[in-house]
CSV table of C-alpha atoms in Angstrom, one decimal:
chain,number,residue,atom,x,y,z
B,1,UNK,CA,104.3,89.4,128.9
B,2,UNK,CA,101.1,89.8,127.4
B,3,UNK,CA,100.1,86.5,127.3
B,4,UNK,CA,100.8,85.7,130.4
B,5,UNK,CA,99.1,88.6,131.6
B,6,UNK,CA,96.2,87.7,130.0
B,7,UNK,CA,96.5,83.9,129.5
B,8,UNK,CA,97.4,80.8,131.8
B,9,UNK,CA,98.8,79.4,128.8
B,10,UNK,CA,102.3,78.5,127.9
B,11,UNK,CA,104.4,79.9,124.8
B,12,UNK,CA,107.6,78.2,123.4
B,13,UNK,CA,110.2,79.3,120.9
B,14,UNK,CA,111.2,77.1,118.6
B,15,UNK,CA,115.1,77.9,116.8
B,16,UNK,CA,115.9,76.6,113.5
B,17,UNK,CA,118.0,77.2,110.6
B,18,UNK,CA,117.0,76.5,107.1
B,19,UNK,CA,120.2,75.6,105.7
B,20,UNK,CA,119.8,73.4,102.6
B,21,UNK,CA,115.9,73.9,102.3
B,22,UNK,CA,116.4,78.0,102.2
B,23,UNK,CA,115.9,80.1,99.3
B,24,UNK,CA,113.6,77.4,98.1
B,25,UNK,CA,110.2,79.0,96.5
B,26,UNK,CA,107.2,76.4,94.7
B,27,UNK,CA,106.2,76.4,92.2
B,28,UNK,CA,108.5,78.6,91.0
B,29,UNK,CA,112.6,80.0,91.6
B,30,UNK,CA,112.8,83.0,93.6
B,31,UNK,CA,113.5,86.3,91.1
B,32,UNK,CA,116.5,87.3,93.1
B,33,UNK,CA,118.0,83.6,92.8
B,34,UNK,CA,118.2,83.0,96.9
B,35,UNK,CA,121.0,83.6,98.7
B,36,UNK,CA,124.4,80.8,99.5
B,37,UNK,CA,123.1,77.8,101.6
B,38,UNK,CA,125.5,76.0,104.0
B,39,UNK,CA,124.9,72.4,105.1
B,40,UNK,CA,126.6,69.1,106.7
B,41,UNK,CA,127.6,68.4,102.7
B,42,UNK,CA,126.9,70.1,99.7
B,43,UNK,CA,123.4,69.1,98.4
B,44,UNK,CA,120.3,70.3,96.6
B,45,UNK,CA,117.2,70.2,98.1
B,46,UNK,CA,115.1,70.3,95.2
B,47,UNK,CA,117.0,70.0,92.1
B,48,UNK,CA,116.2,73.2,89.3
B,49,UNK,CA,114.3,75.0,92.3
B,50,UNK,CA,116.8,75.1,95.0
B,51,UNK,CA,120.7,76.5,94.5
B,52,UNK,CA,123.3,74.1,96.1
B,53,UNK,CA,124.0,74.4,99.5
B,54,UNK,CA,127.8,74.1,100.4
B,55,UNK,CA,129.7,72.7,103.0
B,56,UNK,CA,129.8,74.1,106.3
B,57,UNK,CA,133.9,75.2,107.7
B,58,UNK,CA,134.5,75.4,110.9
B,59,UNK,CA,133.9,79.2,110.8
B,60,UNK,CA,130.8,78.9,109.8
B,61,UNK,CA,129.9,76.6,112.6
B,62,UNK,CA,131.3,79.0,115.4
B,63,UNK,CA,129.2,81.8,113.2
B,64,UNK,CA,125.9,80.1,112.8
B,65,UNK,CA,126.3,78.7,117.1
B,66,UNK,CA,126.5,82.1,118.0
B,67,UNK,CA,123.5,83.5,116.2
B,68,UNK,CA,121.9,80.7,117.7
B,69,UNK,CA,122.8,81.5,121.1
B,70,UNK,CA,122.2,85.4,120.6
B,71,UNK,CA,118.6,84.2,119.5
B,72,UNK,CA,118.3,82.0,122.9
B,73,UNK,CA,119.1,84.9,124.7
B,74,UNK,CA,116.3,87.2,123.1
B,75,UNK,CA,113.8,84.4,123.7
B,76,UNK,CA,115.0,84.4,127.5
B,77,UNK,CA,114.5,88.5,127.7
B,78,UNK,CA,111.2,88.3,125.8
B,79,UNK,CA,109.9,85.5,128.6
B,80,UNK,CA,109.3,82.5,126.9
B,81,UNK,CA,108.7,79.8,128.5
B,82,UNK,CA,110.7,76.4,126.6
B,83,UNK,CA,113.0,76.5,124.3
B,84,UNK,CA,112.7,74.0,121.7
B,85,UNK,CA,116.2,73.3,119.1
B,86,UNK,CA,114.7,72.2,115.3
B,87,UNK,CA,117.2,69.3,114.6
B,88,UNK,CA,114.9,67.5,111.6
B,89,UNK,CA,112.9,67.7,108.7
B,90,UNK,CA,116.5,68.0,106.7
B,91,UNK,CA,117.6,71.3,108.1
B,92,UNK,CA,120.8,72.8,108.4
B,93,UNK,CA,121.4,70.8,112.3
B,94,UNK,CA,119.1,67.7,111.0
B,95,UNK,CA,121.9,67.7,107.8
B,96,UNK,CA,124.2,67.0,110.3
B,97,UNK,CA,122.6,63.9,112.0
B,98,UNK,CA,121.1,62.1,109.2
B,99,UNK,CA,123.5,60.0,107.0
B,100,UNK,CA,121.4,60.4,103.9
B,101,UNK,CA,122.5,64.2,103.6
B,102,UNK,CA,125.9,64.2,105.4
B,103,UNK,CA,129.0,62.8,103.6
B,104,UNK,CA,131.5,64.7,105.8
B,105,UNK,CA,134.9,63.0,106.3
B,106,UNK,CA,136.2,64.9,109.3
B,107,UNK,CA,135.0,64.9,113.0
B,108,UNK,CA,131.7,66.0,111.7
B,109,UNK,CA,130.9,62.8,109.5
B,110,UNK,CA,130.9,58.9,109.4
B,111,UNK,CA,129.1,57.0,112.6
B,112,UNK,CA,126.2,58.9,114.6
B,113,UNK,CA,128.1,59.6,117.5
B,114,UNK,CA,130.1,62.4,115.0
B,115,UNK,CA,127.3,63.4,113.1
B,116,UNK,CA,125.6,64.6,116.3
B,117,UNK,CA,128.7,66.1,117.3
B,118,UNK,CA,127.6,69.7,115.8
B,119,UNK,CA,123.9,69.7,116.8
B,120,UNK,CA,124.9,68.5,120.4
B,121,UNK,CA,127.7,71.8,120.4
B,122,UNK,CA,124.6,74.0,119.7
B,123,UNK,CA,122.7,72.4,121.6
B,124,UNK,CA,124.9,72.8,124.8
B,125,UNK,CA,125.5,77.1,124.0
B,126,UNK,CA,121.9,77.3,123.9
B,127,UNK,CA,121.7,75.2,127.4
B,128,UNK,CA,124.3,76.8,129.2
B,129,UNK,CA,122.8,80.7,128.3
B,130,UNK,CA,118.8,79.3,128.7
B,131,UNK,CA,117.4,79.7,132.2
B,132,UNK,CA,118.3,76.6,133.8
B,133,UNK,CA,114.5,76.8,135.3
B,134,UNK,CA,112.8,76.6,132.4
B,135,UNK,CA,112.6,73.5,129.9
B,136,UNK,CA,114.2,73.1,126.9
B,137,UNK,CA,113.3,70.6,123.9
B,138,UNK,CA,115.0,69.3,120.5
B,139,UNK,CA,112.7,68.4,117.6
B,140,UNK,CA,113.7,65.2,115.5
B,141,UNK,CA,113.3,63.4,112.8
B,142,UNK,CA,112.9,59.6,114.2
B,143,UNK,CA,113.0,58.2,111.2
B,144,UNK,CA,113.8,59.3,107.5
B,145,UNK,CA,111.5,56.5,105.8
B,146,UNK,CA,114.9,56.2,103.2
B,147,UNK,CA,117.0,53.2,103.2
B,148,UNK,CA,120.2,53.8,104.6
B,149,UNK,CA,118.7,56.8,106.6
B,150,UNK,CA,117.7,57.6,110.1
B,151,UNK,CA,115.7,54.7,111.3
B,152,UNK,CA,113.6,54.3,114.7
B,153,UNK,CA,116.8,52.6,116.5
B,154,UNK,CA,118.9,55.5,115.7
B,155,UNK,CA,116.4,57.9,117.5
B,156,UNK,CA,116.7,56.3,120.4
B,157,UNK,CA,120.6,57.1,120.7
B,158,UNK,CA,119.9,60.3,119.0
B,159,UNK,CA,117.3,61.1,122.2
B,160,UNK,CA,119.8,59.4,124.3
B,161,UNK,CA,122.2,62.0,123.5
B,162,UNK,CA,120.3,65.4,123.4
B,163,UNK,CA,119.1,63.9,127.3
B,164,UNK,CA,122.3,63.2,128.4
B,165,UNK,CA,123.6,67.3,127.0
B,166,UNK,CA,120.3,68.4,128.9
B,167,UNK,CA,117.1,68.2,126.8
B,168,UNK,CA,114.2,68.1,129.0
B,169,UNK,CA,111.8,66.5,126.2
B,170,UNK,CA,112.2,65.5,122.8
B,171,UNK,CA,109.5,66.4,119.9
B,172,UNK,CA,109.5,63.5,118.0
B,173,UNK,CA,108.9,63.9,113.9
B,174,UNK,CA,110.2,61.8,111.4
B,175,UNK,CA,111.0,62.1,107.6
B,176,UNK,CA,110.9,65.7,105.0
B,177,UNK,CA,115.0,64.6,104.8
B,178,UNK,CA,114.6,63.5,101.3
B,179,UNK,CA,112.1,63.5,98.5
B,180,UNK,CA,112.8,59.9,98.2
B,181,UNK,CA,111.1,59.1,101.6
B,182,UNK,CA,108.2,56.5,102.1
B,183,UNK,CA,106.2,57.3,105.0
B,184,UNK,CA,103.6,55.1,106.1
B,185,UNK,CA,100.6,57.4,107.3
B,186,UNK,CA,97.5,57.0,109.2
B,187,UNK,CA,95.9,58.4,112.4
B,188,UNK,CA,98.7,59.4,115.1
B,189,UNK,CA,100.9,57.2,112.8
B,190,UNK,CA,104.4,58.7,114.5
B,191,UNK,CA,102.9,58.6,118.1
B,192,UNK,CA,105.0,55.1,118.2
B,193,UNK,CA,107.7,57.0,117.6
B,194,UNK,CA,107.5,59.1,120.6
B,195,UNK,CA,106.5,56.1,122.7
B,196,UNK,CA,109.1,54.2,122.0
B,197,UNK,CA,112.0,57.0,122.7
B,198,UNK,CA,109.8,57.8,125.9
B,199,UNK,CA,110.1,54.2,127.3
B,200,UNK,CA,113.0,52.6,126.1
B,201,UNK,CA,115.1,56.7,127.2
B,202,UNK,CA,113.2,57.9,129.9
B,203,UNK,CA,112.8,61.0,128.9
B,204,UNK,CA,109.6,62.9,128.3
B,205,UNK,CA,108.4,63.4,124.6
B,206,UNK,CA,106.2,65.2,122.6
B,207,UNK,CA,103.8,63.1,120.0
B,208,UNK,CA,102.9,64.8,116.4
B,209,UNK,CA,101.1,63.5,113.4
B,210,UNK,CA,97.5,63.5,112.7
B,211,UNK,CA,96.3,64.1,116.3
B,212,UNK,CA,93.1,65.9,115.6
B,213,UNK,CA,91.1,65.2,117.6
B,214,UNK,CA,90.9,65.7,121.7
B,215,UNK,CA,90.2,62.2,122.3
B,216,UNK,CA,93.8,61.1,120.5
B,217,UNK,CA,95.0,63.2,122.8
B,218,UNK,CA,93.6,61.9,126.0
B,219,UNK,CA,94.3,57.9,124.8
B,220,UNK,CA,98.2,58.8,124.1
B,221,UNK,CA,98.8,60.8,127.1
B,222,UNK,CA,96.5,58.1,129.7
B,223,UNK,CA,98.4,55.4,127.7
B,224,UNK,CA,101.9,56.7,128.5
B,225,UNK,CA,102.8,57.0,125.3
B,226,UNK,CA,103.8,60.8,125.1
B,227,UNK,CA,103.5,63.3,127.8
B,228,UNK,CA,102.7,66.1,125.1
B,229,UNK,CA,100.6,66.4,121.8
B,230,UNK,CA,101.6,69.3,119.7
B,231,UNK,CA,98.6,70.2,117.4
B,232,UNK,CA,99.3,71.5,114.0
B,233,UNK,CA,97.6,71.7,110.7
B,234,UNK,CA,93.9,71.5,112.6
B,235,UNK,CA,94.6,74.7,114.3
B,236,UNK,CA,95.6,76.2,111.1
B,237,UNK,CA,91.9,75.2,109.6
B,238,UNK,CA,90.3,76.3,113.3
B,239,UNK,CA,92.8,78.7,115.5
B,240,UNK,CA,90.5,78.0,118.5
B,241,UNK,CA,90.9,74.0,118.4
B,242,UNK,CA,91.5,73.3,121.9
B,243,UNK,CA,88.7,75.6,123.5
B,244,UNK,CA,86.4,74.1,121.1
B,245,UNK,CA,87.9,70.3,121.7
B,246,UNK,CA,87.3,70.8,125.2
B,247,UNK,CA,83.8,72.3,124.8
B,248,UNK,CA,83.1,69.0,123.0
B,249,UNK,CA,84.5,66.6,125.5
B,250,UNK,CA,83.0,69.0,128.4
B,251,UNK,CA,86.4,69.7,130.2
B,252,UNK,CA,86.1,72.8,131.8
B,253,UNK,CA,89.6,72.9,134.0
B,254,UNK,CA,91.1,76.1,134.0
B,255,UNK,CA,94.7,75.7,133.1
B,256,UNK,CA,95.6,77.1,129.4
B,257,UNK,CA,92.1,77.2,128.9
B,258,UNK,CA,91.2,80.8,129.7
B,259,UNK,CA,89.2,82.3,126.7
B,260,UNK,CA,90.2,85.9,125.7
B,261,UNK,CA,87.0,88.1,127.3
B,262,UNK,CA,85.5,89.0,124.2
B,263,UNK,CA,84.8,85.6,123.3
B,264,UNK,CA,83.8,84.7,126.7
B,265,UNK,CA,79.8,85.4,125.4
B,266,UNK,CA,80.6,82.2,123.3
B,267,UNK,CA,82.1,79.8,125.8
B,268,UNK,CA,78.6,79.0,127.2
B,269,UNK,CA,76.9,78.7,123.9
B,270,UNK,CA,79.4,76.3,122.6
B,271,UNK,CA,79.1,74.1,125.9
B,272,UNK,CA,75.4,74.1,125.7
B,273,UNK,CA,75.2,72.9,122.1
B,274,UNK,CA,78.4,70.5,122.8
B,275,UNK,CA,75.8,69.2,125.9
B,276,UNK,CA,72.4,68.9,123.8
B,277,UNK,CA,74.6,67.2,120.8
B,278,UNK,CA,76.2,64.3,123.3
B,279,UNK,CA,72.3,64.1,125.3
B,280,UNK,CA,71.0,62.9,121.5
B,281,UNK,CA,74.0,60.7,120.8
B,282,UNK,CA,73.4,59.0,124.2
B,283,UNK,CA,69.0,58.8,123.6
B,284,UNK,CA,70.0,57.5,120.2
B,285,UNK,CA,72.1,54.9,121.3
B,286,UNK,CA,69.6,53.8,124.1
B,287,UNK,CA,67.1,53.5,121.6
B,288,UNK,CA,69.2,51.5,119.2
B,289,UNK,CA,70.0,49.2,122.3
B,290,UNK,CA,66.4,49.1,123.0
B,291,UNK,CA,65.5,48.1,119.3
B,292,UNK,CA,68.5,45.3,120.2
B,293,UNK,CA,66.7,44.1,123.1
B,294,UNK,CA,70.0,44.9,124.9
């Protein structure tokens, strides 16, 4: 309530459990030893650091898919506005869905239909208790960079399925499965990711991965690649990113871009020296034109 009392902007939750990765300290064991980890299959996240997850039974299914949905209902009453499921990165649901980290021989293992057979059950208790008029999202991993893992083809059935259980966007990540993994980075190197789940689905997704600046942002939305950017580590190293990304690129619409009043005194200063730096880009380049006889 207090944001949206003093804020246009938009908050989400995001649900997730830890499951294999939990009780998991660098560079060092916890003192206490952690606590017992469930996953798809037993595993060790990081072998001398992390103890060994086990199994999940059924009971502990039911369990954990009730805490979820108790959670979903404490995000309704607090008044957020989506709901986003956490289903990669090697998590307890992602466990389930990748086939590098679940070796289950029951209904819960073998082709991807039955690995996403748990997710999609959380997925649905979450769905059916979340206000039906506000959006929900599931994050995944589109591809595990592993051979033999999740690949891009894979996410598009993955998407497929969350859409077809209700999702109204998915937040498309890839790899943090295994140590093993061989991403291949770069500028908005997963943004393919989301466009190809976008277009080949029809379903709206969210692009992630070194998007730092406002102009990525602008290309992959215009382009139709994404419909969202979500904006991580470079509002860690600046918590005002946006209001300072649109200072630079001189948007001044209103939506989400309310600044708190006692920065306000700052808005205008920011513009100003935003303006008189892009006025001396634009005189340098005419005279560098000039010099060009252009």
């Amino acid at each position: 309530d207090f944001i949206h009392t003093h804020s246009s902007a938009k908050v989400a939750m995001q649900l997730g459990h830890a499951g294999p990765k939990g009780a998991t300290c660098l560079p060092c064991p916890l003192p206490s030893g952690g606590w017992p980890l469930i996953a798809a299959s037993p595993q060790q996240y990081l072998a001398g650091l992390s103890p060994t997850a086990q199994a999940m039974t059924r009971d502990d299914m039911d369990r954990v898919r009730e805490d979820f949905v108790a959670a979903a209902r404490r995000a309704a009453a607090a008044g957020f506005d989506l709901l986003e499921l956490h289903c990669a990165h090697g998590y307890l649901l992602s466990s389930f869905i990748s086939p590098l980290t679940n070796q289950r021989s029951d209904d819960y293992g073998g082709p991807l239909d039955r690995r996403l057979r748990y997710p999609l059950e959380v997925f649905r208790a979450l769905r059916a208790v979340w206000p039906q008029d506000r959006p929900m999202s599931v994050r995944i991993s589109a591809h595990d960079w592993v051979p033999g893992g999740t690949t891009p083809e894979d996410a598009v059935a993955i998407a497929a399925a969350f859409q077809a259980a209700g999702a109204d966007l998915i937040d498309v990540s890839s790899g943090q499965v295994s140590k093993a993994q061989q991403p291949v980075y770069g500028r908005m190197w997963q943004t393919p990711l989301a466009e190809g789940i976008r277009n080949r689905v029809g379903i709206a997704t969210m692009a992630v991965g070194a998007i730092s600046e406002a102009d990525h942002v602008n290309s992959i939305i215009a382009s139709g690649r994404a419909d969202l950017c979500a904006i991580g580590r470079p509002h860690l190293a600046h918590p005002a990113w946006t209001l300072a990304e649109a200072a630079r690129i001189g948007y001044r619409g209103p939506i989400g871009l309310d600044w708190p009043a006692p920065y306000r005194s700052g808005k205008a200063l920011l513009e100003r020296e935003f303006e008189r730096l892009r006025g001396g880009s634009v005189a340098a380049a005419e005279q560098a034109n000039k010099a060009l006889g252009v």
